[in-house]
mmCIF file of C-alpha atoms in Angstrom:
data_model
loop_
_atom_site.group_PDB
_atom_site.id
_atom_site.type_symbol
_atom_site.label_atom_id
_atom_site.label_comp_id
_atom_site.label_asym_id
_atom_site.label_seq_id
_atom_site.Cartn_x
_atom_site.Cartn_y
_atom_site.Cartn_z
ATOM 1 C CA MET A 1 10.449 47.552 13.686
ATOM 2 C CA LYS A 2 13.083 47.485 16.418
ATOM 3 C CA MET A 3 13.331 44.860 19.048
ATOM 4 C CA ASN A 4 14.901 45.358 22.552
ATOM 5 C CA PRO A 5 17.802 43.331 23.440
ATOM 6 C CA TRP A 6 15.880 41.624 26.124
ATOM 7 C CA THR A 7 13.235 40.441 23.948
ATOM 8 C CA LEU A 8 15.516 39.269 21.372
ATOM 9 C CA SER A 9 17.444 37.305 24.013
ATOM 10 C CA VAL A 10 14.226 35.337 25.051
ATOM 11 C CA LEU A 11 13.248 34.604 21.512
ATOM 12 C CA LEU A 12 16.882 33.173 20.800
ATOM 13 C CA LEU A 13 16.641 31.103 24.055
ATOM 14 C CA LEU A 14 13.154 29.606 22.978
ATOM 15 C CA ALA A 15 14.473 28.836 19.466
ATOM 16 C CA GLY A 16 17.485 27.016 20.834
ATOM 17 C CA PRO A 17 21.190 27.223 19.721
ATOM 18 C CA LEU A 18 22.528 29.927 17.868
ATOM 19 C CA GLY A 19 23.341 30.038 14.305
ATOM 20 C CA ALA A 20 23.112 27.275 11.614
ATOM 21 C CA ASP A 21 25.116 24.759 13.647
ATOM 22 C CA PRO A 22 24.925 21.335 11.695
ATOM 23 C CA ASP A 23 25.125 19.373 14.998
ATOM 24 C CA TRP A 24 21.640 20.700 15.729
ATOM 25 C CA HIS A 25 19.318 20.050 12.976
ATOM 26 C CA VAL A 26 15.883 18.581 12.264
ATOM 27 C CA GLU A 27 15.088 17.038 8.815
ATOM 28 C CA TYR A 28 11.541 16.816 7.293
ATOM 29 C CA PRO A 29 9.734 17.552 4.175
ATOM 30 C CA ASP A 30 8.601 21.390 3.385
ATOM 31 C CA SER A 31 5.004 20.217 2.768
ATOM 32 C CA PHE A 32 3.095 17.382 3.420
ATOM 33 C CA CYS A 33 -0.613 16.376 2.029
ATOM 34 C CA VAL A 34 -3.017 14.005 3.766
ATOM 35 C CA VAL A 35 -6.429 12.906 2.561
ATOM 36 C CA GLU A 36 -9.201 13.533 5.054
ATOM 37 C CA GLY A 37 -9.939 10.303 7.072
ATOM 38 C CA SER A 38 -6.597 8.572 6.036
ATOM 39 C CA THR A 39 -3.692 7.450 8.151
ATOM 40 C CA ALA A 40 -0.370 9.081 7.170
ATOM 41 C CA THR A 41 3.319 8.986 8.269
ATOM 42 C CA ILE A 42 5.599 12.333 8.453
ATOM 43 C CA PRO A 43 9.011 11.155 7.861
ATOM 44 C CA CYS A 44 11.621 13.012 10.279
ATOM 45 C CA SER A 45 15.181 12.884 11.736
ATOM 46 C CA PHE A 46 17.132 15.072 13.943
ATOM 47 C CA THR A 47 20.718 15.216 15.203
ATOM 48 C CA HIS A 48 22.363 16.842 18.114
ATOM 49 C CA PRO A 49 26.055 17.258 19.516
ATOM 50 C CA ALA A 50 27.474 14.025 20.912
ATOM 51 C CA GLY A 51 27.671 13.574 24.548
ATOM 52 C CA LEU A 52 23.954 14.977 25.151
ATOM 53 C CA ARG A 53 20.814 13.285 26.030
ATOM 54 C CA VAL A 54 17.327 13.693 24.927
ATOM 55 C CA LYS A 55 14.861 14.043 27.786
ATOM 56 C CA ARG A 56 11.847 15.213 25.887
ATOM 57 C CA VAL A 57 10.315 15.417 22.330
ATOM 58 C CA VAL A 58 7.240 17.206 21.013
ATOM 59 C CA TRP A 59 5.151 17.651 17.871
ATOM 60 C CA CYS A 60 3.310 20.937 17.889
ATOM 61 C CA HIS A 61 1.541 23.082 15.249
ATOM 62 C CA ASN A 62 1.246 26.785 14.423
ATOM 63 C CA HIS A 63 3.919 27.708 16.964
ATOM 64 C CA GLU A 64 7.639 28.675 16.033
ATOM 65 C CA PHE A 65 8.977 27.000 19.185
ATOM 66 C CA CYS A 66 6.572 24.611 20.628
ATOM 67 C CA GLN A 67 6.169 26.434 23.984
ATOM 68 C CA ARG A 68 3.306 26.205 26.373
ATOM 69 C CA HIS A 69 -0.415 26.864 25.674
ATOM 70 C CA VAL A 70 0.059 25.778 22.221
ATOM 71 C CA TYR A 71 -1.549 22.821 20.465
ATOM 72 C CA PHE A 72 0.573 19.707 21.047
ATOM 73 C CA GLY A 73 0.348 16.638 18.468
ATOM 74 C CA TYR A 74 2.462 14.771 20.465
ATOM 75 C CA ASP A 75 4.526 15.483 23.867
ATOM 76 C CA SER A 76 6.508 12.564 25.436
ATOM 77 C CA SER A 77 6.126 14.200 29.017
ATOM 78 C CA ASN A 78 2.277 14.304 28.449
ATOM 79 C CA VAL A 79 0.458 11.318 29.046
ATOM 80 C CA ARG A 80 -2.745 12.760 27.679
ATOM 81 C CA THR A 81 -1.579 13.374 24.198
ATOM 82 C CA ASP A 82 -4.152 12.817 21.447
ATOM 83 C CA ARG A 83 -3.945 8.867 20.770
ATOM 84 C CA ARG A 84 -4.219 9.939 17.068
ATOM 85 C CA PHE A 85 -0.835 11.131 16.929
ATOM 86 C CA GLN A 86 1.639 8.414 17.617
ATOM 87 C CA TYR A 87 5.238 9.008 17.691
ATOM 88 C CA LEU A 88 7.065 6.378 15.734
ATOM 89 C CA GLY A 89 10.435 7.728 16.539
ATOM 90 C CA ASP A 90 12.905 7.692 19.531
ATOM 91 C CA HIS A 91 15.086 9.741 21.760
ATOM 92 C CA VAL A 92 18.278 9.251 19.645
ATOM 93 C CA ARG A 93 17.758 10.091 15.741
ATOM 94 C CA ASN A 94 14.106 9.333 14.441
ATOM 95 C CA CYS A 95 11.245 11.690 15.039
ATOM 96 C CA THR A 96 8.542 10.318 12.446
ATOM 97 C CA LEU A 97 5.094 11.321 13.380
ATOM 98 C CA LYS A 98 2.132 8.893 12.503
ATOM 99 C CA ILE A 99 -1.235 10.713 12.212
ATOM 100 C CA ILE A 100 -4.539 8.506 12.118
ATOM 101 C CA LYS A 101 -7.759 9.405 10.747
ATOM 102 C CA THR A 102 -6.604 13.163 9.930
ATOM 103 C CA GLU A 103 -9.406 15.827 10.173
ATOM 104 C CA LYS A 104 -9.831 18.940 8.156
ATOM 105 C CA ARG A 105 -9.061 21.127 11.325
ATOM 106 C CA GLU A 106 -5.512 19.605 11.665
ATOM 107 C CA ALA A 107 -4.142 21.230 8.506
ATOM 108 C CA ALA A 108 -1.350 23.386 9.858
ATOM 109 C CA THR A 109 2.400 24.012 10.218
ATOM 110 C CA TYR A 110 3.915 21.301 12.373
ATOM 111 C CA ARG A 111 7.301 21.636 13.881
ATOM 112 C CA PHE A 112 9.335 19.044 15.846
ATOM 113 C CA ARG A 113 11.177 19.983 19.196
ATOM 114 C CA PHE A 114 13.584 18.113 21.249
ATOM 115 C CA GLU A 115 15.194 18.979 24.533
ATOM 116 C CA THR A 116 18.438 17.576 26.035
ATOM 117 C CA ASN A 117 20.230 17.956 29.340
ATOM 118 C CA GLY A 118 22.155 20.657 27.723
ATOM 119 C CA ASP A 119 19.991 22.723 25.400
ATOM 120 C CA LYS A 120 17.018 22.369 23.298
ATOM 121 C CA TYR A 121 16.261 22.931 19.523
ATOM 122 C CA THR A 122 13.198 23.276 17.414
ATOM 123 C CA GLY A 123 13.254 22.679 13.751
ATOM 124 C CA PRO A 124 12.627 26.132 12.437
ATOM 125 C CA ARG A 125 11.285 25.327 9.000
ATOM 126 C CA GLY A 126 8.224 22.941 10.000
ATOM 127 C CA VAL A 127 6.231 21.088 7.637
ATOM 128 C CA ASN A 128 3.108 22.407 6.109
ATOM 129 C CA VAL A 129 0.432 20.014 6.215
ATOM 130 C CA ARG A 130 -2.348 20.037 3.872
ATOM 131 C CA VAL A 131 -5.588 18.082 4.248
ATOM 132 C CA THR A 132 -7.497 17.336 1.190
ATOM 133 C CA ASP A 133 -10.928 15.479 0.133
ATOM 134 C CA GLY A 134 -10.791 11.928 -0.297
ATOM 135 C CA GLU A 135 -12.641 12.152 -3.639
ATOM 136 C CA VAL A 136 -9.467 13.126 -5.717
ATOM 137 C CA VAL A 137 -8.333 9.484 -5.400
ATOM 138 C CA LYS A 138 -8.071 7.908 -8.807
ATOM 139 C CA VAL A 139 -7.032 4.748 -10.204
ATOM 140 C CA ARG A 140 -4.585 4.548 -12.866
ATOM 141 C CA SER A 141 -3.228 1.385 -14.790
ATOM 142 C CA SER A 142 -0.055 0.326 -16.601
ATOM 143 C CA VAL A 143 -2.305 -0.614 -19.519
ATOM 144 C CA THR A 144 -4.269 1.645 -21.988
ATOM 145 C CA ASP A 145 -6.963 -1.197 -22.476
ATOM 146 C CA HIS A 146 -9.154 -2.452 -19.902
ATOM 147 C CA VAL A 147 -8.877 -6.063 -21.685
ATOM 148 C CA VAL A 148 -5.943 -8.048 -20.721
ATOM 149 C CA LYS A 149 -5.357 -11.551 -22.032
ATOM 150 C CA GLU A 150 -5.267 -14.644 -19.495
ATOM 151 C CA GLY A 151 -1.872 -15.168 -17.970
ATOM 152 C CA GLY A 152 -0.985 -11.473 -18.356
ATOM 153 C CA GLN A 153 -0.221 -8.900 -15.748
ATOM 154 C CA VAL A 154 -1.306 -5.452 -14.877
ATOM 155 C CA THR A 155 -0.312 -2.784 -12.279
ATOM 156 C CA LEU A 156 -2.980 -0.423 -10.720
ATOM 157 C CA THR A 157 -1.954 2.666 -8.835
ATOM 158 C CA CYS A 158 -4.066 4.646 -6.448
ATOM 159 C CA THR A 159 -3.161 8.336 -7.171
ATOM 160 C CA SER A 160 -4.260 11.559 -5.467
ATOM 161 C CA ALA A 161 -3.707 15.346 -5.383
ATOM 162 C CA CYS A 162 -1.487 14.609 -2.441
ATOM 163 C CA SER A 163 2.070 13.186 -2.898
ATOM 164 C CA PHE A 164 2.129 9.758 -1.208
ATOM 165 C CA HIS A 165 4.220 9.797 1.980
ATOM 166 C CA GLN A 166 3.741 6.182 3.408
ATOM 167 C CA LEU A 167 0.209 6.480 3.177
ATOM 168 C CA ASP A 168 -2.205 3.421 3.929
ATOM 169 C CA VAL A 169 -4.071 2.596 0.701
ATOM 170 C CA HIS A 170 -6.956 0.180 0.824
ATOM 171 C CA TRP A 171 -7.774 -1.881 -2.541
ATOM 172 C CA TYR A 172 -11.331 -3.372 -3.129
ATOM 173 C CA ARG A 173 -12.348 -5.737 -6.101
ATOM 174 C CA ASN A 174 -16.216 -5.525 -6.728
ATOM 175 C CA GLY A 175 -16.694 -3.926 -3.377
ATOM 176 C CA HIS A 176 -14.844 -6.694 -1.448
ATOM 177 C CA ALA A 177 -11.550 -5.458 0.431
ATOM 178 C CA LEU A 178 -8.382 -7.187 -0.655
ATOM 179 C CA SER A 179 -5.444 -8.042 1.551
ATOM 180 C CA ASP A 180 -2.852 -5.860 -0.370
ATOM 181 C CA THR A 181 -2.066 -2.477 0.748
ATOM 182 C CA GLY A 182 0.194 0.252 -0.671
ATOM 183 C CA PRO A 183 -0.314 2.704 -3.625
ATOM 184 C CA ALA A 184 0.592 0.107 -6.071
ATOM 185 C CA LEU A 185 -1.529 -3.125 -6.778
ATOM 186 C CA HIS A 186 0.348 -5.684 -8.865
ATOM 187 C CA LEU A 187 -1.753 -8.589 -10.527
ATOM 188 C CA SER A 188 -0.077 -11.099 -12.536
ATOM 189 C CA ASN A 189 -0.823 -14.454 -13.952
ATOM 190 C CA LEU A 190 -4.194 -13.252 -14.641
ATOM 191 C CA THR A 191 -7.467 -15.554 -14.689
ATOM 192 C CA ASN A 192 -11.115 -14.947 -15.126
ATOM 193 C CA ASP A 193 -11.298 -14.778 -11.319
ATOM 194 C CA ASP A 194 -9.345 -11.466 -11.413
ATOM 195 C CA ALA A 195 -11.755 -9.737 -13.548
ATOM 196 C CA GLY A 196 -13.925 -6.956 -11.972
ATOM 197 C CA ASP A 197 -14.125 -3.400 -10.763
ATOM 198 C CA TYR A 198 -11.254 -2.203 -8.798
ATOM 199 C CA THR A 199 -11.394 0.708 -6.551
ATOM 200 C CA CYS A 200 -8.984 2.291 -3.859
ATOM 201 C CA SER A 201 -9.508 4.265 -0.886
ATOM 202 C CA LEU A 202 -7.388 6.314 1.632
ATOM 203 C CA ASP A 203 -10.162 5.820 4.275
ATOM 204 C CA SER A 204 -10.276 2.274 5.932
ATOM 205 C CA SER A 205 -14.109 2.633 6.300
ATOM 206 C CA GLY A 206 -14.229 2.311 2.145
ATOM 207 C CA LYS A 207 -16.640 4.947 2.134
ATOM 208 C CA LYS A 208 -14.464 7.592 0.138
ATOM 209 C CA THR A 209 -13.330 5.388 -2.792
ATOM 210 C CA SER A 210 -12.217 6.252 -6.241
ATOM 211 C CA ALA A 211 -14.200 5.715 -9.363
ATOM 212 C CA PRO A 212 -14.112 2.080 -10.402
ATOM 213 C CA TRP A 213 -11.475 0.823 -12.997
ATOM 214 C CA SER A 214 -12.953 -2.374 -14.765
ATOM 215 C CA LEU A 215 -10.657 -5.309 -15.672
ATOM 216 C CA VAL A 216 -11.685 -7.694 -18.303
ATOM 217 C CA VAL A 217 -9.836 -10.956 -18.831
ATOM 218 C CA VAL A 218 -10.010 -12.659 -22.107
ATOM 219 C CA VAL A 219 -8.444 -16.202 -23.113
ATOM 220 C CA ASP A 220 -5.386 -15.795 -25.449
ATOM 221 C CA GLU A 221 -6.625 -17.078 -28.893
ATOM 222 C CA GLU A 222 -2.934 -17.904 -30.179
ATOM 223 C CA LYS A 223 -2.602 -20.280 -27.017
ATOM 224 C CA SER A 224 -5.996 -21.990 -27.422
ATOM 225 C CA ASP A 225 -5.957 -22.352 -31.142
ATOM 226 C CA TRP A 226 -4.624 -26.008 -30.696
ATOM 227 C CA LEU A 227 -7.022 -26.519 -27.759
ATOM 228 C CA LEU A 228 -10.381 -28.311 -28.533
ATOM 229 C CA PRO A 229 -13.305 -27.495 -26.672
ATOM 230 C CA VAL A 230 -14.226 -29.751 -23.593
ATOM 231 C CA PRO A 231 -17.454 -31.312 -25.401
ATOM 232 C CA VAL A 232 -15.273 -32.410 -28.438
ATOM 233 C CA VAL A 233 -12.446 -34.087 -26.061
ATOM 234 C CA LEU A 234 -15.319 -36.072 -24.396
ATOM 235 C CA VAL A 235 -16.978 -37.271 -27.447
ATOM 236 C CA LEU A 236 -13.638 -38.489 -29.042
ATOM 237 C CA LEU A 237 -12.511 -40.062 -25.740
ATOM 238 C CA ALA A 238 -15.878 -42.070 -25.628
ATOM 239 C CA VAL A 239 -15.465 -43.014 -29.249
ATOM 240 C CA PHE A 240 -11.974 -44.185 -28.563
ATOM 241 C CA LEU A 241 -12.799 -46.287 -25.433
ATOM 242 C CA LEU A 242 -15.781 -47.933 -27.743
ATOM 243 C CA LEU A 243 -13.218 -48.842 -30.325
ATOM 244 C CA LEU A 244 -10.920 -50.436 -27.846
ATOM 245 C CA ALA A 245 -13.490 -52.409 -25.930
ATOM 246 C CA GLY A 246 -14.518 -53.825 -29.474
ATOM 247 C CA LEU A 247 -11.093 -54.799 -30.176
ATOM 248 C CA VAL A 248 -10.730 -56.619 -26.818
ATOM 249 C CA PHE A 249 -14.135 -58.487 -27.259
ATOM 250 C CA ALA A 250 -13.081 -59.610 -30.726
ATOM 251 C CA LYS A 251 -9.853 -60.726 -29.799
ATOM 252 C CA ARG A 252 -11.157 -62.870 -26.880
ATOM 253 C CA SER A 253 -14.122 -64.378 -29.071
ATOM 254 C CA ALA A 254 -11.829 -65.622 -32.114
ATOM 255 C CA PRO A 255 -10.653 -69.226 -31.750
ATOM 256 C CA GLY A 256 -6.975 -69.800 -31.258
ATOM 257 C CA PRO A 257 -4.548 -71.934 -33.321
ATOM 258 C CA GLU A 258 -4.542 -74.770 -30.557
ATOM 259 C CA HIS A 259 -8.337 -75.318 -31.104
ATOM 260 C CA GLU A 260 -7.823 -75.860 -34.722
ATOM 261 C CA ILE A 261 -5.159 -78.609 -34.116
ATOM 262 C CA VAL A 262 -7.224 -80.609 -31.527
ATOM 263 C CA TYR A 263 -10.163 -80.735 -33.868
ATOM 264 C CA SER A 264 -8.227 -81.894 -36.855
ATOM 265 C CA GLU A 265 -6.836 -84.721 -35.002
ATOM 266 C CA VAL A 266 -9.930 -86.130 -33.759
ATOM 267 C CA VAL A 267 -11.609 -85.984 -37.180
ATOM 268 C CA GLY A 268 -8.689 -87.705 -38.735
#
């Protein structure tokens, strides 16, 4: 297919600077997986020749040059941008984008574009964002057995068909939300209070959680062999106190040497 020079010139103008100029560059992952309903952050950075000032930054999808009449995930010049798309970057080097409560329809190829007072540039490669069902989330453990000794430790990891890129992970024990966040949950110095069913979710509502992973905490027999049961300790303590009280009473009841001397003198 032949392209006339005028059309080619327009396309090159829309794309930005010619050639693979290292001074003009956008860096982001080739693909990105998001679980439906979750919040995820797409890392991104950009560079441009020194001396230029960035006036506008744009995230769009399914368009090569992020021009008009396309869907904008974020546009710094448009106050009506969807609030679920939050720009965490700046106008200097960082172009990170945060997507809140991702929907299935938002699976697409996203590109970042920035416009300066001298030229404009769109990252040509783009990020292929894939949205999957939250049911694929699973809990994996650092131990093979669900039974862990008291005082021990275990690390639980929330895994998914997605490769996690700063995803917000929510953890639950017996259905109650924990304060810990992140793909890994570290539990150390375990007690019986830590026992229960652990689940994770990428949905803050907690409706789409993983299958439960049950943790059982048992007493370490090696450490407890020398320990006596509490009832036995109480009985021994009571016996000791009774013996001590008996000795004190007997000592106070016995006549002392001074009494014996006085008695002998009176009789004599």
